[in-house]
Coordinates of C-alpha atoms and ligand atoms in Angstrom, one line a residue:
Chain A
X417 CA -3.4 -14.8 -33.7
X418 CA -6.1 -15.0 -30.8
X419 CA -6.5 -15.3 -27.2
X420 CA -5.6 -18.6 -25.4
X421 CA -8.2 -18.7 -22.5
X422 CA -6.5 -19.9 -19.6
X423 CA -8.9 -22.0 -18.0
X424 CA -8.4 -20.8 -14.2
X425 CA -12.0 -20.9 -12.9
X426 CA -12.3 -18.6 -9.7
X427 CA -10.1 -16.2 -7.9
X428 CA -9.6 -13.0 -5.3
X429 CA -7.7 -9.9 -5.7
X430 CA -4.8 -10.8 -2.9
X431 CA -4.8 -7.6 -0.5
X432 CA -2.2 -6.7 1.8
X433 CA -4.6 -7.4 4.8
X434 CA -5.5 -11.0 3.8
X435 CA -1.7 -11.7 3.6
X436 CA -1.4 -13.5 7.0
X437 CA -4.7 -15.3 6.7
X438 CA -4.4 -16.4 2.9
X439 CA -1.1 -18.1 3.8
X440 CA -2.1 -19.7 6.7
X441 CA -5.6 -20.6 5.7
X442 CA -4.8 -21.3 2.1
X443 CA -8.6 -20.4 1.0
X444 CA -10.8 -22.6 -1.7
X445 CA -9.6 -20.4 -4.1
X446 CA -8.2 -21.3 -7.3
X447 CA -6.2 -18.7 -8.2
X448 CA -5.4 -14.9 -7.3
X449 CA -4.3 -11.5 -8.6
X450 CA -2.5 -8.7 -7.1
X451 CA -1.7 -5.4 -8.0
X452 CA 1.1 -4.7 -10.3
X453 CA 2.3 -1.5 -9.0
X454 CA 2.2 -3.2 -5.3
X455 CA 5.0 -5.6 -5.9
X456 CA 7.5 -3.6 -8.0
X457 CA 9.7 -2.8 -5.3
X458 CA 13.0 -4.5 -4.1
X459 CA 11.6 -6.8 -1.8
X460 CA 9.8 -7.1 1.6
X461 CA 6.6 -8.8 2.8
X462 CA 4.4 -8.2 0.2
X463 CA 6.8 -9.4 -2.7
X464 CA 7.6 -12.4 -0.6
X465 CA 4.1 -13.4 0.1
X466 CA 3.2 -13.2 -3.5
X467 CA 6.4 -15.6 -4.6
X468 CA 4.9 -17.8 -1.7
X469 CA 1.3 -18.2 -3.5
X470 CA 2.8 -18.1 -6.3
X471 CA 4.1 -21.7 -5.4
X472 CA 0.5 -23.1 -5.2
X473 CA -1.8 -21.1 -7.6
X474 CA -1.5 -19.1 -10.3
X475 CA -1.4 -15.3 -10.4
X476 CA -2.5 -12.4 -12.4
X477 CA -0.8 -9.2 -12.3
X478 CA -3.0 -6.2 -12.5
X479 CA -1.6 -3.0 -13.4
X480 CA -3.0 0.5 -12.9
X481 CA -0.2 2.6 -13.9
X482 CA 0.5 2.1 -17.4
X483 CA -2.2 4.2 -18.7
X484 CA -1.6 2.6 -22.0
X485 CA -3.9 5.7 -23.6
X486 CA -1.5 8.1 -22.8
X487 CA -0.2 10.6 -25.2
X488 CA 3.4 10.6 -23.8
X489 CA 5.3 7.7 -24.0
X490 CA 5.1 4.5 -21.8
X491 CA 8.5 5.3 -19.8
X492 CA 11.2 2.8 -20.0
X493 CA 11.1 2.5 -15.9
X494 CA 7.4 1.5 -15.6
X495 CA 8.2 -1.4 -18.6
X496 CA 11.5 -2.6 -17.1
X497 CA 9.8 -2.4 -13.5
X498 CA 6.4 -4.5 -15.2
X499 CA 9.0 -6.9 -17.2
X500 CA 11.6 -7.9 -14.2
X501 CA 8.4 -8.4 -11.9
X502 CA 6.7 -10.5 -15.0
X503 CA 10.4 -12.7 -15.2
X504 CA 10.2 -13.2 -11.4
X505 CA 6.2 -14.1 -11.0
X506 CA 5.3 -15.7 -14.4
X507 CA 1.8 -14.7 -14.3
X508 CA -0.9 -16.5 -16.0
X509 CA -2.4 -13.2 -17.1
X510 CA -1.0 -9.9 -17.4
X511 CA -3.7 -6.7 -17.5
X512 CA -4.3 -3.8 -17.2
X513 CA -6.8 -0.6 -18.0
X514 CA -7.9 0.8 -21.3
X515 CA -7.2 4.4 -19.9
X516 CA -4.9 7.4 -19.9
X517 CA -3.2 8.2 -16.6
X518 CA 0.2 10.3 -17.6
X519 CA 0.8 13.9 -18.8
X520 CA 3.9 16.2 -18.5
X521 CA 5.5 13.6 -16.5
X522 CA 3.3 13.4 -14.1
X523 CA 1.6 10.1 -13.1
X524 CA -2.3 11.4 -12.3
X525 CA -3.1 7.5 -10.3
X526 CA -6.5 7.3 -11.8
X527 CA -7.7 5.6 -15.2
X528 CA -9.3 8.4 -16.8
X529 CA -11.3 8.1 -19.9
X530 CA -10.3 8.2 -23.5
X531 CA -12.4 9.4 -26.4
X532 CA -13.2 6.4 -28.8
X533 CA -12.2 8.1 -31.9
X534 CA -10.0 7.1 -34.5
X535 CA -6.7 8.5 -33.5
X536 CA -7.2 7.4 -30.1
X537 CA -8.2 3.4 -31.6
X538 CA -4.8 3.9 -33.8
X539 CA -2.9 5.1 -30.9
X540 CA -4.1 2.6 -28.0
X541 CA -3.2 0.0 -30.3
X542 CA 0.2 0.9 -31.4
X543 CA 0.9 1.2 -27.3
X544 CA -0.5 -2.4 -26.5
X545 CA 1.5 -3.7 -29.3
X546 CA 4.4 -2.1 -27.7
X547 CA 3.8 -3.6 -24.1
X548 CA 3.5 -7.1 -25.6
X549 CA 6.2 -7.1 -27.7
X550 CA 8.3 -6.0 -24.6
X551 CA 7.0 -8.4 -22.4
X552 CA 6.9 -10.8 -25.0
X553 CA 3.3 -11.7 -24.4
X554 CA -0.3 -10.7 -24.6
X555 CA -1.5 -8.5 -22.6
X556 CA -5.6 -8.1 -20.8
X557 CA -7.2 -4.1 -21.4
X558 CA -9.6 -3.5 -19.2
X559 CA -13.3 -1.6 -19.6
X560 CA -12.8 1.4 -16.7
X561 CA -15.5 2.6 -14.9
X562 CA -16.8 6.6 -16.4
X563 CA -18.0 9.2 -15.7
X564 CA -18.4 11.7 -18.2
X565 CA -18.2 11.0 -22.2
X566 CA -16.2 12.8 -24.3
X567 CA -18.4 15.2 -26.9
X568 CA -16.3 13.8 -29.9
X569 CA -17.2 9.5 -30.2
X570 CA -16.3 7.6 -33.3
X571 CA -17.9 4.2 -31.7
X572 CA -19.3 2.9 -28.7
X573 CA -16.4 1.8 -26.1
X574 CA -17.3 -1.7 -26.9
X575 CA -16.4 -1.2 -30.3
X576 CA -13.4 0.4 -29.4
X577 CA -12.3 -2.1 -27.2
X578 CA -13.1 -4.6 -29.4
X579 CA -10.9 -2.6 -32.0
X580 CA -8.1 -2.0 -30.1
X581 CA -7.9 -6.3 -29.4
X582 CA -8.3 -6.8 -32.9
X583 CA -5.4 -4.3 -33.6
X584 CA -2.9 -5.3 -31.4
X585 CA -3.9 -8.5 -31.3
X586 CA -4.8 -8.4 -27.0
X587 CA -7.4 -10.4 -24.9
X588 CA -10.1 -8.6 -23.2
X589 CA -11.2 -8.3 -19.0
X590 CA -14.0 -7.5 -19.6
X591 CA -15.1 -5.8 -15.1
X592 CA -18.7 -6.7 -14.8
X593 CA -19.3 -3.8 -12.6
X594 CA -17.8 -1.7 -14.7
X595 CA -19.7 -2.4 -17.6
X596 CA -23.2 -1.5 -15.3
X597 CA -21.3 1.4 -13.4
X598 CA -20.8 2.9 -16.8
X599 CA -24.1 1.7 -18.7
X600 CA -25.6 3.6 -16.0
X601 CA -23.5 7.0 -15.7
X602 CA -23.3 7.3 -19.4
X603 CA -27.0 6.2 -20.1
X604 CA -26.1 3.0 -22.6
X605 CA -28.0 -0.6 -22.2
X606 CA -25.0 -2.9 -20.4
X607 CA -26.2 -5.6 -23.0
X608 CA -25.4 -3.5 -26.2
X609 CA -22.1 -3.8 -24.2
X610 CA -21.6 -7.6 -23.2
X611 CA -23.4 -8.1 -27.0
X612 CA -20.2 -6.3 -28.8
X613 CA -17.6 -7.5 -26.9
X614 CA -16.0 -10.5 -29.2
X615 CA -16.5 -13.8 -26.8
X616 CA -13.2 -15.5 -27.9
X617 CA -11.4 -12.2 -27.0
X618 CA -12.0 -12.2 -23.3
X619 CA -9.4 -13.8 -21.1
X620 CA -11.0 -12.7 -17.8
X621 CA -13.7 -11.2 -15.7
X622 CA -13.9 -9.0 -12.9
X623 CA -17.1 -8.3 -10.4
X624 CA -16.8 -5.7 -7.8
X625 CA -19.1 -3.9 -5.6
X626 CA -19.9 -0.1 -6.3
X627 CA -21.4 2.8 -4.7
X628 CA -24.7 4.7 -5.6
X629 CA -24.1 8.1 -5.3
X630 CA -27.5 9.3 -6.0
X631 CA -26.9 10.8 -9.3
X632 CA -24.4 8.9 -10.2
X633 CA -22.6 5.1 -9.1
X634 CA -19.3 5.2 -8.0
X635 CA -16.6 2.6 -8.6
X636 CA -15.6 1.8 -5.0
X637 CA -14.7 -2.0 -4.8
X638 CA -15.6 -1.5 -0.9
X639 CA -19.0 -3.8 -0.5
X640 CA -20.4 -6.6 -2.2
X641 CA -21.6 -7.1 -5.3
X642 CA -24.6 -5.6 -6.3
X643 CA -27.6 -7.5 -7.4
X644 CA -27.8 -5.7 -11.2
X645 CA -24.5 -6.8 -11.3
X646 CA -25.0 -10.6 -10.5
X647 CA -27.5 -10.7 -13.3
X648 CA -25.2 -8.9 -15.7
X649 CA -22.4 -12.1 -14.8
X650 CA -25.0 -14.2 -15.6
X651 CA -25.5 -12.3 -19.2
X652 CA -22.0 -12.3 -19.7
X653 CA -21.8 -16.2 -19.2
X654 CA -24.5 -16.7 -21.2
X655 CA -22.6 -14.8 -24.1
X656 CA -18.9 -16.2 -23.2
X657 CA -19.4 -19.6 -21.6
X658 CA -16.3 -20.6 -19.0
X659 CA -14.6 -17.5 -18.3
X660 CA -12.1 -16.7 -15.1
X661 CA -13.6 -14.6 -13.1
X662 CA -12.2 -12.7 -9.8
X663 CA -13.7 -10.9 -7.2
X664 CA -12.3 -7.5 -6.6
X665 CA -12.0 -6.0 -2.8
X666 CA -10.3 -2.9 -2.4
X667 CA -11.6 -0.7 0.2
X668 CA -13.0 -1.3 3.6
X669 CA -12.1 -4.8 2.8
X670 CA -13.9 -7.6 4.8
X671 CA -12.7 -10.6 6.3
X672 CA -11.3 -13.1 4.0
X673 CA -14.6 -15.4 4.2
X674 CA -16.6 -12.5 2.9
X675 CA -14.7 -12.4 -0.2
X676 CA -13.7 -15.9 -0.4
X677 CA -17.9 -16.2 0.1
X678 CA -18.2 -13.9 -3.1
X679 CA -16.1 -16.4 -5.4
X680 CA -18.0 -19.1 -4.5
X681 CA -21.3 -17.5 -5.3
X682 CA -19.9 -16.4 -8.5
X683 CA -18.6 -20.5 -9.1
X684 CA -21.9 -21.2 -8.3
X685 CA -23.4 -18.8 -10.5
X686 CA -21.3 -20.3 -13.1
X687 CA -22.6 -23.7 -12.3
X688 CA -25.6 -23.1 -12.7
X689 CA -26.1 -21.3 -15.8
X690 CA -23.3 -23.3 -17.9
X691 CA -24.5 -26.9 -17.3
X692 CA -24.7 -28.8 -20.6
X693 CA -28.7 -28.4 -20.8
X694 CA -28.5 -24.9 -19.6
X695 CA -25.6 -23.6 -22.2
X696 CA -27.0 -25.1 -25.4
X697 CA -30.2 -22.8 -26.2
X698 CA -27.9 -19.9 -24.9
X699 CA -25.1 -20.3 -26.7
X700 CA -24.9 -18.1 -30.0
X701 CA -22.4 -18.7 -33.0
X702 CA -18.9 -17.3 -31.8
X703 CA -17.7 -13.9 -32.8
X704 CA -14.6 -15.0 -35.4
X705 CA -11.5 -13.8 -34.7
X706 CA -9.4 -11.7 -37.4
X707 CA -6.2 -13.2 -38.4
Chain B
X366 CA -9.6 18.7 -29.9
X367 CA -6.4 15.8 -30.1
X368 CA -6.1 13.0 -28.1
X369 CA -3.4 15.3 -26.3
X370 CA -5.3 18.6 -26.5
X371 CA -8.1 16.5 -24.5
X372 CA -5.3 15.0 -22.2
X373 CA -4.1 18.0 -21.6
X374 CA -7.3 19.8 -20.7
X375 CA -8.2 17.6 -18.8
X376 CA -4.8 16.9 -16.4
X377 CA -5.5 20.9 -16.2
X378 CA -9.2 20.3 -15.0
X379 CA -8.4 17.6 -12.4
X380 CA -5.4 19.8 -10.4
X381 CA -7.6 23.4 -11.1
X382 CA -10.7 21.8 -11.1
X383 CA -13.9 21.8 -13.7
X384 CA -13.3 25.9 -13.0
X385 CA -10.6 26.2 -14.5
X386 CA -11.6 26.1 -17.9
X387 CA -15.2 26.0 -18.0
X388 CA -15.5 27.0 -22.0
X389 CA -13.4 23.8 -23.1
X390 CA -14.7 22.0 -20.5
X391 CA -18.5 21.9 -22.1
X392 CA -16.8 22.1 -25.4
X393 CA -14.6 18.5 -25.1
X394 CA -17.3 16.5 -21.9
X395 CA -20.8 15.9 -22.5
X396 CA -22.7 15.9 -19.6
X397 CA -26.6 15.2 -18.9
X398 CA -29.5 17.5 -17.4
X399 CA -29.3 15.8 -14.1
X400 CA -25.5 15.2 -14.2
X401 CA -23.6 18.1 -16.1
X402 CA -20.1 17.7 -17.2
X403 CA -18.7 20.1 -15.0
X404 CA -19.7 18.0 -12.1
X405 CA -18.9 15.0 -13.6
X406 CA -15.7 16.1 -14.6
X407 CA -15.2 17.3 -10.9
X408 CA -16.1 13.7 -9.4
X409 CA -12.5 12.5 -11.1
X410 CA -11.2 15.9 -9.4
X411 CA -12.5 15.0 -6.3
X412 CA -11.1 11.8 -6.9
X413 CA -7.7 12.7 -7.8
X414 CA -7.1 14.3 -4.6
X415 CA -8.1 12.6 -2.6
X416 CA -6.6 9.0 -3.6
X417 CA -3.0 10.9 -3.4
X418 CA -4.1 12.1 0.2
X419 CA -5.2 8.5 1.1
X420 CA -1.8 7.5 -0.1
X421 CA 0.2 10.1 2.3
X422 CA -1.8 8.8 5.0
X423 CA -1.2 5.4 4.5
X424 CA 3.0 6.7 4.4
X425 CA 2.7 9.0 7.0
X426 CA 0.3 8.0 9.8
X427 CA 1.9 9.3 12.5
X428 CA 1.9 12.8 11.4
X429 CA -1.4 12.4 9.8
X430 CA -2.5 11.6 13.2
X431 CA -0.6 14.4 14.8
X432 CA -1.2 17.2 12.5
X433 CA -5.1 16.1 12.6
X434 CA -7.7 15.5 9.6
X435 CA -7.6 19.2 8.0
X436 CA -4.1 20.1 8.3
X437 CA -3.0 16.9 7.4
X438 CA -5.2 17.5 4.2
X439 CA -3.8 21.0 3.5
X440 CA -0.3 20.0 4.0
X441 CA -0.7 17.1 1.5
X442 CA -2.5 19.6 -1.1
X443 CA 0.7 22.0 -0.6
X444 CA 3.1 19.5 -1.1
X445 CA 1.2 17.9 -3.9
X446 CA 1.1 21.3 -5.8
X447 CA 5.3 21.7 -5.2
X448 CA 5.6 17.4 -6.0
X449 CA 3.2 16.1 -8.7
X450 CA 3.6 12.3 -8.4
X451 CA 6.3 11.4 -10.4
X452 CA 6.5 7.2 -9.9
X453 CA 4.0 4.7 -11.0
X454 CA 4.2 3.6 -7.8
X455 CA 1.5 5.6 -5.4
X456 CA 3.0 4.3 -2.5
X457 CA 6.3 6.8 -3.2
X458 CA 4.4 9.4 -3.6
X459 CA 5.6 11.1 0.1
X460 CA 9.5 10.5 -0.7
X461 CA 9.8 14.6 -1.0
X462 CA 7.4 15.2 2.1
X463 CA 10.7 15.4 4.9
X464 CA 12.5 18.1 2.6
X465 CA 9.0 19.6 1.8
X466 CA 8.3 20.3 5.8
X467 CA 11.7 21.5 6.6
X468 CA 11.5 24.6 3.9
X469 CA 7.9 25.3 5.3
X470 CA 8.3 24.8 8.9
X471 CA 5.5 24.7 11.3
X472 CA 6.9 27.3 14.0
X473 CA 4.8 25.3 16.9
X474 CA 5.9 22.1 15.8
X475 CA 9.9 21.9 14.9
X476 CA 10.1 18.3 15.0
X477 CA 7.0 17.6 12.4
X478 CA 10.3 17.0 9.2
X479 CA 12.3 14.5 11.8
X480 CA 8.6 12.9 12.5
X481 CA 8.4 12.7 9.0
X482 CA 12.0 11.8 7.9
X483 CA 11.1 8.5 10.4
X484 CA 8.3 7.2 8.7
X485 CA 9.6 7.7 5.2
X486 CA 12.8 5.9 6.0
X487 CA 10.6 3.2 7.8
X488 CA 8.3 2.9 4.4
X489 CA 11.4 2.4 2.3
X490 CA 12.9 -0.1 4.8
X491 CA 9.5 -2.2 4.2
X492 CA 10.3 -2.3 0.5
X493 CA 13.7 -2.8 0.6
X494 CA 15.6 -6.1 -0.9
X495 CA 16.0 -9.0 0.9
X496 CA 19.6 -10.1 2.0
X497 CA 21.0 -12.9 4.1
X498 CA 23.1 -11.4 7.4
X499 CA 26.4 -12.4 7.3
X500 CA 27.0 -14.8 10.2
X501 CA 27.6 -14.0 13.8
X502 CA 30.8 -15.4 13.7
X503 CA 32.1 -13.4 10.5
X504 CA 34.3 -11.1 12.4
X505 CA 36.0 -13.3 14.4
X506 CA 36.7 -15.2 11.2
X507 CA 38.8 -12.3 10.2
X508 CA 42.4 -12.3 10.4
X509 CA 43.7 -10.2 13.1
X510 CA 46.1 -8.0 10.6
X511 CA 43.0 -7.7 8.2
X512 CA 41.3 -6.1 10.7
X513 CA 41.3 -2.3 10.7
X514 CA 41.6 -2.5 6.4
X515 CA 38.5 -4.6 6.3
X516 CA 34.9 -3.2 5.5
X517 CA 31.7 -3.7 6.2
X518 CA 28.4 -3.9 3.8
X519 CA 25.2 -3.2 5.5
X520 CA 22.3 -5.0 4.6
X521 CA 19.4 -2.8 2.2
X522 CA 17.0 -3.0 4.8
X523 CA 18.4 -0.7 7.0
X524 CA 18.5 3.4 7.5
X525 CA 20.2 5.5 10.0
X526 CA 18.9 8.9 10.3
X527 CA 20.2 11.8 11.9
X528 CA 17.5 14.1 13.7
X529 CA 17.3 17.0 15.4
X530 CA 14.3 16.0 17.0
X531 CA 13.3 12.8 19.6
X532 CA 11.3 11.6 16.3
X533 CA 10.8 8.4 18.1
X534 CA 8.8 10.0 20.9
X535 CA 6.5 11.8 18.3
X536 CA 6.6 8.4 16.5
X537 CA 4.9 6.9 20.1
X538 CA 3.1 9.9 21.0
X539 CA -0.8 10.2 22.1
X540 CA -2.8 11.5 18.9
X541 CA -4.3 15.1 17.7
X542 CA -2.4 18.1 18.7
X543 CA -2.7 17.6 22.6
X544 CA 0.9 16.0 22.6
X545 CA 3.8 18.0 23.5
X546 CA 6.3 19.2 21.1
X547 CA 9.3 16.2 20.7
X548 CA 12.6 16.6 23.1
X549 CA 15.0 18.8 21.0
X550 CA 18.4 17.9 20.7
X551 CA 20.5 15.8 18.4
X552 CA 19.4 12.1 18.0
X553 CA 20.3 9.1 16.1
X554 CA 18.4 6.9 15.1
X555 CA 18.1 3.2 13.0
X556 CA 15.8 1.7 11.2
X557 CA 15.8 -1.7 9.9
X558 CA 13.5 -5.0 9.3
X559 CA 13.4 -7.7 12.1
X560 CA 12.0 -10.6 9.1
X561 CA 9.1 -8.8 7.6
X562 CA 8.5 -6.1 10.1
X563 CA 9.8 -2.6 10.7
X564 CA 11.7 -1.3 13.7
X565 CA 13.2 1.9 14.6
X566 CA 15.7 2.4 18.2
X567 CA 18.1 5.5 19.4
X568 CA 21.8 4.9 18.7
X569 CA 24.2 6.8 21.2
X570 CA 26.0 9.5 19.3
X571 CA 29.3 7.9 18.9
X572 CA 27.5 4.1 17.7
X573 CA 25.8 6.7 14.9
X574 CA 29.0 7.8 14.0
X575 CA 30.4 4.8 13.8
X576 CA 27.6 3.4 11.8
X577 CA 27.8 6.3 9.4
X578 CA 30.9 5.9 8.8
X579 CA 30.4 1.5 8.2
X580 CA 27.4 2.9 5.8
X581 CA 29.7 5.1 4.0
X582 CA 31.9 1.6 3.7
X583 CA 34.9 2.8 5.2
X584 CA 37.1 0.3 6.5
X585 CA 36.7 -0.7 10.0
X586 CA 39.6 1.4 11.7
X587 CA 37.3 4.2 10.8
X588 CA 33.7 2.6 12.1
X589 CA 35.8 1.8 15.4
X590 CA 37.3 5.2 16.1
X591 CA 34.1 6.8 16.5
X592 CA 34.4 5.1 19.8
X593 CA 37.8 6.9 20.9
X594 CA 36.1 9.0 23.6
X595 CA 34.9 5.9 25.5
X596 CA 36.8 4.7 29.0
X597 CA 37.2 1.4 26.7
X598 CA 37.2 2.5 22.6
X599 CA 37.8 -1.0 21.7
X600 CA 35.3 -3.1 23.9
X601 CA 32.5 -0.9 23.0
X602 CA 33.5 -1.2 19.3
X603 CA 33.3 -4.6 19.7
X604 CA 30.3 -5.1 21.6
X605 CA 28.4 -2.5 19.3
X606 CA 29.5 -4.4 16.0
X607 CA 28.4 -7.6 17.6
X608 CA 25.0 -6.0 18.0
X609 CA 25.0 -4.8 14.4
X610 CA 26.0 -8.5 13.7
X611 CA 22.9 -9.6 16.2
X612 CA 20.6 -7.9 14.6
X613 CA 21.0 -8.8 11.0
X614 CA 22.5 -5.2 10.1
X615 CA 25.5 -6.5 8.1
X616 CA 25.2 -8.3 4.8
X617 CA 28.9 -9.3 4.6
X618 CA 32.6 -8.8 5.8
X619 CA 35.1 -7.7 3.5
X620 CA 39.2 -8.5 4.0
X621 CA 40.9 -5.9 1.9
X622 CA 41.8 -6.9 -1.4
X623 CA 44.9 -9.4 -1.3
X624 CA 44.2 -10.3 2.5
X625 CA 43.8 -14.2 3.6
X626 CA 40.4 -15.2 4.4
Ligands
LIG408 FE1 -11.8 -4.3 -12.4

């Protein structure tokens, strides 16, 4: 098996506070993704404005809960929750984070960092397999933003990640921002990153804006996209070719045109880099995919 | 260390903080001269409470407001210490908060649990299933001697809290801790959904009753009894179910079982 790219060009994370706007305005955007965990309930607006995109452009749901990595297992509410919303949405991509985020019952609402060592490559991979074969579909990990490595490293995270999509036989979203957030907290080059990611394993891009905290960058999704990380897209392009991409806007959130404004560079980005004459010196052999 | 030794350590680290176990702390997280692990270990502290705090606020703004930026905080890191989050979904996270404040009450400020009872019930109201009223006309479509054995079922969206406080008017009040302390004395109030949005109004004492006693599902005999002590018990259990009908409150009428529709 492989991944099926869906071919769904450009797209914003659909925030409660666009709601109103997005429906009446219906933005030049080509598709949208919302937050798992944010539509899981019974009903109300925010399920009913999702079933009303929904009707015009496709969706991605995005989890943060499942913290696949976990030691303990995935609990049989969060799946039955993530399945009966998958039945009722039929996303065009379901994801979520390579991270842990569970312990003694608890739910810790964070995507905290794994080690990449062997047992946790054996274990992540078992758990993905798990979620797809409940959902009966494949499944989008995630690269987290971090911020401290564990002492004990088998691999690189790309390697891992790669792994862990080989294993269970995922697709990749491979965050932009995340990839430079992390490159610079942990002290790595972001291209040895984008360069061992397998091209025909990544179903999706995120960009996001960050925060530099002085000695360290924060993951904040609360401004725009930085500049290092425009140029890192462009990288990424370079290496993947056509790849949906979706502009993440979580905090302090903007008016929609900001973000909207933020696709549309991205498109344009896109554009620009993937014409025919552009793409052909740029464009490596393809990473083969594993049966 | 195991994946779960490391898990472990590290859920320990985020609620104690990178002082809790500073030995394994160096000994699992590799940190840099200008960044050591400790402190990079305590940004996802930092982190942690903080995003559960944001959460509260975002459930419980009226209190937040009223109990003012530090308390609010130190109130949220109590209860979060007695109520880890136990639901994937962040938003529940406050579902314990009105029990929480009534076993540690605030001496100056009795009504804070009913203050907070009101906005949890109005978050879960928000979320709650859609369901189509039944229409206006559904009681009068009942046969006369179905009547007192039929029963009502209320629609999802709706709550009716009973409160020892004037919640409402600590709901409305002005901000920080200038405001009074909320009218004591019994109150009841529902909440319910008007299409997408949330509303809250006082019920008198015996329209409470009576829609306790619909809620509970008893048959309508019961809901219209609450009403005895009125000058006319059976227009003003008529004109309140016509409200409940009005409003959207009632999801269907049921004739007992063998009763002509
Ligand atoms: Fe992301």
């Amino acid at each position: 098996m492989a991944l099926r790219r869906v071919d769904l060009g450009h797209g914003i994370g659909l925030r409660t506070a666009h709601f109103g706007r997005f429906l009446a305005e219906r933005p030049p955007v080509a598709w949208v993704e919302g937050i798992s965990e944010n539509f899981m309930a019974a009903g109300g607006r925010p399920l009913a404005v999702l079933e009303k995109v929904r009707r015009d452009v496709p969706v991605a749901l995005h989890g943060v809960s499942l913290g696949v990595g976990s030691v303990e297992p995935i609990p049989e509410r969060y799946l039955d929750d993530l399945e009966r919303l998958v039945r009722r949405i039929e996303p065009a991509l379901v994801t979520d984070h390579l991270c842990w985020g569970r312990h003694r019952g608890r739910y810790l609402h964070d995507l905290l960092p794994l080690p990449c060592t062997e047992e946790a490559l054996a274990h992540v991979a078992a758990r993905v397999r798990q979620v797809q074969d409940r959902l009966g579909r494949q499944i989008l990990l995630e690269n987290p933003s971090t911020y401290v490595a564990y002492r004990e490293a088998d691999m690189p995270e790309w390697e891992f990640l790669a792994e862990v999509a080989r294993r269970a036989d995922c697709g990749i979203l491979l965050d932009v921002n995340n990839v430079h957030v992390s490159a610079h907290n942990l002290g790595f080059d972001p291209l040895d990153y984008l360069d061992g990611i397998p091209a025909a394993r990544v179903g999706q891009l995120h960009l996001a804006g960050h925060a530099d905290r002085g000695r360290y960058l924060l993951d904040t999704h609360d401004a725009p996209v930085a500049g290092a990380v425009w140029a890192l897209y462009g990288e990424a392009l370079r290496r993947l070719g056509r790849v949906p991409t979706l502009v993440e806007w979580d905090d302090r959130i903007p008016p929609l045109e900001v973000v909207v404004a933020e696709s549309r560079k991205a498109a344009a980005i896109e554009e620009e880099l993937l014409r025919p004459a552009a793409v052909a010196p740029a464009a490596g052999p393809r990473e083969a995919v594993a049966p | 260390m195991t994946l779960a030794e490391s898990q472990a350590l590290l859920h320990a680290l985020l609620e104690g903080g990178p002082a809790a176990d500073p030995e394994r702390l160096e000994a699992c997280f590799a940190g840099t001269p200008e960044l050591p692990a400790a402190e990079r270990v305590g940004i996802y502290a930092g982190m942690f409470l903080s995003r559960q705090v944001d959460a509260l606020r975002a459930s419980f703004p009226r209190l937040a407001a009223l109990l003012g930026e530090e308390r609010f905080e130190a109130l949220c890191g109590d209860y979060l210490a007695a109520h880890p989050s136990e639901h994937h979904d962040i938003g529940r996270l406050g579902r314990r908060l009105p029990a929480f404040l009534r076993l540690h009450p605030d001496p100056g400020r009795p009504e804070l649990p009913d203050l907070a009872e009101l906005e949890r019930a109005r978050d879960e109201v928000f979320f709650e299933a859609e369901a189509a009223p039944a229409p206006r006309e559904a009681l009068a479509a009942l046969p006369p001697e179905a009547f007192a054995a039929a029963r009502l079922r209320m629609v999802p969206a709706l709550r009716l809290l009973a409160l020892a406080h004037d919640a409402a008017a600590a709901w409305r009040g002005p901000e920080g801790d200038g405001s009074p302390p909320a009218r004591a004395g019994p109150v009841a109030l529902a909440v319910w959904r008007t299409g997408f949005e949330v509303v809250h109004g006082p019920l008198d004492a015996d329209e409470g009753a009576a829609l306790a006693s619909a809620l509970a599902g008893e048959p309508l005999a019961a809901v219209c009894a609450a009403f005895e002590g009125r000058d006319d018990p059976g227009g003003a259990a008529a004109s309140a179910l016509a409200s409940w009908l009005a409003e959207g409150w009632i999801a269907a009428v049921e004739p007992p079982p063998g009763a002509g529709a």
